[in-house]
């Protein structure tokens, strides 16, 4: 079952239950005005099944605007969790190469802060490439939606936009390579109820179009993620609390060739089978 945040014609942000490719149920008359109450429920699926049986207004997806599926959660990211990410990063960096090698194998994963909720962009909104970087890439990632108890209650699609030249120059520049305006996209909605075993069957696909032509396409499988979801969530919640819950990107397994960099007006499409599509144009920030 898929839940979303959306804006209707009145511009008010509401919560919806997506029923099929073209329709959602507006949960406002059932007293649900925030995702938080669903994510924190003892059994969100039981609650969603009850809501699905209620007589609620049906809206066409074509008539609403989807908002990023985050309210007050911090967005964090795991890194170097796929072999492909480790090798690409070891190639781009001279003196930091061993750091990537070590963290891939270490017990403790790499986790970094990515974005406050209010800076996350939704599907359809532009993601950014830094004007002081010359090598910019998208990172298509499965995102875990965690409640305040650290439980994985849903999944969404994330784009961890990154400046590879800045990161490659010096690993201490990682926050600048990763955190800037429009550097994090999430959406289109949250898929609820899939187990880790189910999610590991999903494919992550990306396509990038420029002037109407495909300039890069790649794919991986969530099954190639080296670490278990609970392991990543467990480390994130160590000596830390998230009263609003958190979103955790799980790392990229698709890296375009070294000759590729994003350009303004490129169109990025990321599909995770089992969730849907996250689509964003690119702008210079
Ligand atoms: O170590 C740098 C970041 C890694 C990352 O974002 C990823 O592997 O997805
Ligand atoms: Mg990443």
Tab-separated table of C-alpha atoms in Angstrom, residues 88-205:
chain	number	residue	atom	x	y	z
A	88	UNK	CA	34.104	3.791	-8.322
A	89	UNK	CA	35.110	5.852	-5.308
A	90	UNK	CA	38.499	4.180	-4.961
A	91	UNK	CA	39.155	5.111	-8.610
A	92	UNK	CA	38.108	8.761	-8.217
A	93	UNK	CA	40.247	9.424	-5.158
A	94	UNK	CA	44.019	9.114	-4.661
A	95	UNK	CA	44.765	9.328	-0.996
A	96	UNK	CA	41.287	8.448	0.359
A	97	UNK	CA	40.994	5.152	-1.548
A	98	UNK	CA	41.752	2.964	1.461
A	99	UNK	CA	39.010	4.698	3.493
A	100	UNK	CA	36.354	3.373	1.067
A	101	UNK	CA	37.943	-0.064	1.023
A	102	UNK	CA	37.973	-0.229	4.817
A	103	UNK	CA	34.450	1.072	5.395
A	104	UNK	CA	32.959	-1.427	2.915
A	105	UNK	CA	34.311	-4.288	5.005
A	106	UNK	CA	34.076	-2.724	8.478
A	107	UNK	CA	31.441	-3.632	11.035
A	108	UNK	CA	30.395	0.031	11.372
A	109	UNK	CA	28.804	1.429	8.172
A	110	UNK	CA	29.385	4.893	6.758
A	111	UNK	CA	26.391	7.065	7.688
A	112	UNK	CA	26.131	10.762	6.955
A	113	UNK	CA	23.536	13.481	7.339
A	114	UNK	CA	21.948	14.329	3.978
A	115	UNK	CA	19.082	16.788	4.380
A	116	UNK	CA	16.508	18.343	6.672
A	117	UNK	CA	12.965	17.484	5.556
A	118	UNK	CA	12.127	20.972	4.335
A	119	UNK	CA	14.946	20.926	1.778
A	120	UNK	CA	13.967	17.632	0.160
A	121	UNK	CA	12.578	17.912	-3.368
A	122	UNK	CA	9.596	15.931	-4.630
A	123	UNK	CA	9.104	14.080	-7.880
A	124	UNK	CA	8.768	16.623	-10.682
A	125	UNK	CA	10.815	19.275	-8.905
A	126	UNK	CA	14.396	20.100	-9.969
A	127	UNK	CA	17.424	18.516	-8.357
A	128	UNK	CA	20.585	20.601	-8.273
A	129	UNK	CA	24.125	20.412	-9.595
A	130	UNK	CA	26.648	22.722	-7.950
A	131	UNK	CA	28.024	25.501	-10.132
A	132	UNK	CA	31.460	25.120	-8.463
A	133	UNK	CA	31.677	21.404	-9.365
A	134	UNK	CA	32.533	19.912	-12.752
A	135	UNK	CA	31.576	16.255	-12.168
A	136	UNK	CA	28.038	15.750	-10.920
A	137	UNK	CA	26.030	12.542	-10.753
A	138	UNK	CA	22.735	11.237	-9.423
A	139	UNK	CA	22.782	8.339	-6.961
A	140	UNK	CA	19.609	6.239	-7.222
A	141	UNK	CA	18.987	4.638	-3.838
A	142	UNK	CA	16.373	2.708	-1.920
A	143	UNK	CA	15.334	4.810	1.088
A	144	UNK	CA	14.165	3.231	4.336
A	145	UNK	CA	11.391	5.068	6.167
A	146	UNK	CA	11.936	4.589	9.901
A	147	UNK	CA	9.544	5.407	12.723
A	148	UNK	CA	10.730	6.934	16.004
A	149	UNK	CA	11.345	3.414	17.356
A	150	UNK	CA	13.862	2.739	14.591
A	151	UNK	CA	11.613	0.243	12.791
A	152	UNK	CA	11.524	0.126	8.992
A	153	UNK	CA	7.872	0.892	8.251
A	154	UNK	CA	8.130	1.819	4.580
A	155	UNK	CA	10.318	2.367	1.556
A	156	UNK	CA	10.656	5.179	-0.920
A	157	UNK	CA	13.030	6.201	-3.727
A	158	UNK	CA	15.922	8.550	-3.041
A	159	UNK	CA	18.376	10.470	-5.174
A	160	UNK	CA	21.590	11.302	-3.292
A	161	UNK	CA	22.906	13.939	-5.747
A	162	UNK	CA	26.699	14.118	-5.488
A	163	UNK	CA	29.658	16.120	-6.802
A	164	UNK	CA	32.300	13.487	-7.488
A	165	UNK	CA	35.181	15.886	-8.120
A	166	UNK	CA	34.667	17.587	-4.741
A	167	UNK	CA	34.434	14.272	-2.878
A	168	UNK	CA	37.353	12.837	-4.892
A	169	UNK	CA	39.640	15.780	-4.129
A	170	UNK	CA	39.470	15.191	-0.397
A	171	UNK	CA	37.110	12.993	1.647
A	172	UNK	CA	36.845	15.789	4.229
A	173	UNK	CA	34.882	17.695	1.575
A	174	UNK	CA	32.128	15.048	1.644
A	175	UNK	CA	29.502	17.346	3.228
A	176	UNK	CA	30.041	19.886	0.435
A	177	UNK	CA	29.835	17.165	-2.217
A	178	UNK	CA	26.586	15.873	-0.735
A	179	UNK	CA	24.683	18.672	1.006
A	180	UNK	CA	23.644	21.728	-0.973
A	181	UNK	CA	20.429	23.198	-2.352
A	182	UNK	CA	18.216	20.615	-4.117
A	183	UNK	CA	20.707	17.800	-3.494
A	184	UNK	CA	18.159	15.330	-2.135
A	185	UNK	CA	15.030	14.057	-3.849
A	186	UNK	CA	12.536	11.588	-2.359
A	187	UNK	CA	9.324	10.154	-3.721
A	188	UNK	CA	6.963	9.705	-5.328
A	189	UNK	CA	5.375	8.135	-2.218
A	190	UNK	CA	6.037	5.614	0.558
A	191	UNK	CA	5.412	1.934	-0.097
A	192	UNK	CA	4.239	0.362	3.161
A	193	UNK	CA	4.432	-3.202	4.291
A	194	UNK	CA	7.151	-4.799	2.176
A	195	UNK	CA	9.514	-7.021	4.136
A	196	UNK	CA	13.264	-6.850	3.594
A	197	UNK	CA	13.093	-10.154	1.709
A	198	UNK	CA	10.524	-8.643	-0.662
A	199	UNK	CA	12.487	-5.408	-1.105
A	200	UNK	CA	15.663	-7.346	-1.918
A	201	UNK	CA	13.912	-8.665	-5.038
A	202	UNK	CA	13.350	-5.119	-6.348
A	203	UNK	CA	15.414	-3.641	-9.196
A	204	UNK	CA	16.760	-0.087	-9.071
A	205	UNK	CA	16.877	1.457	-12.544
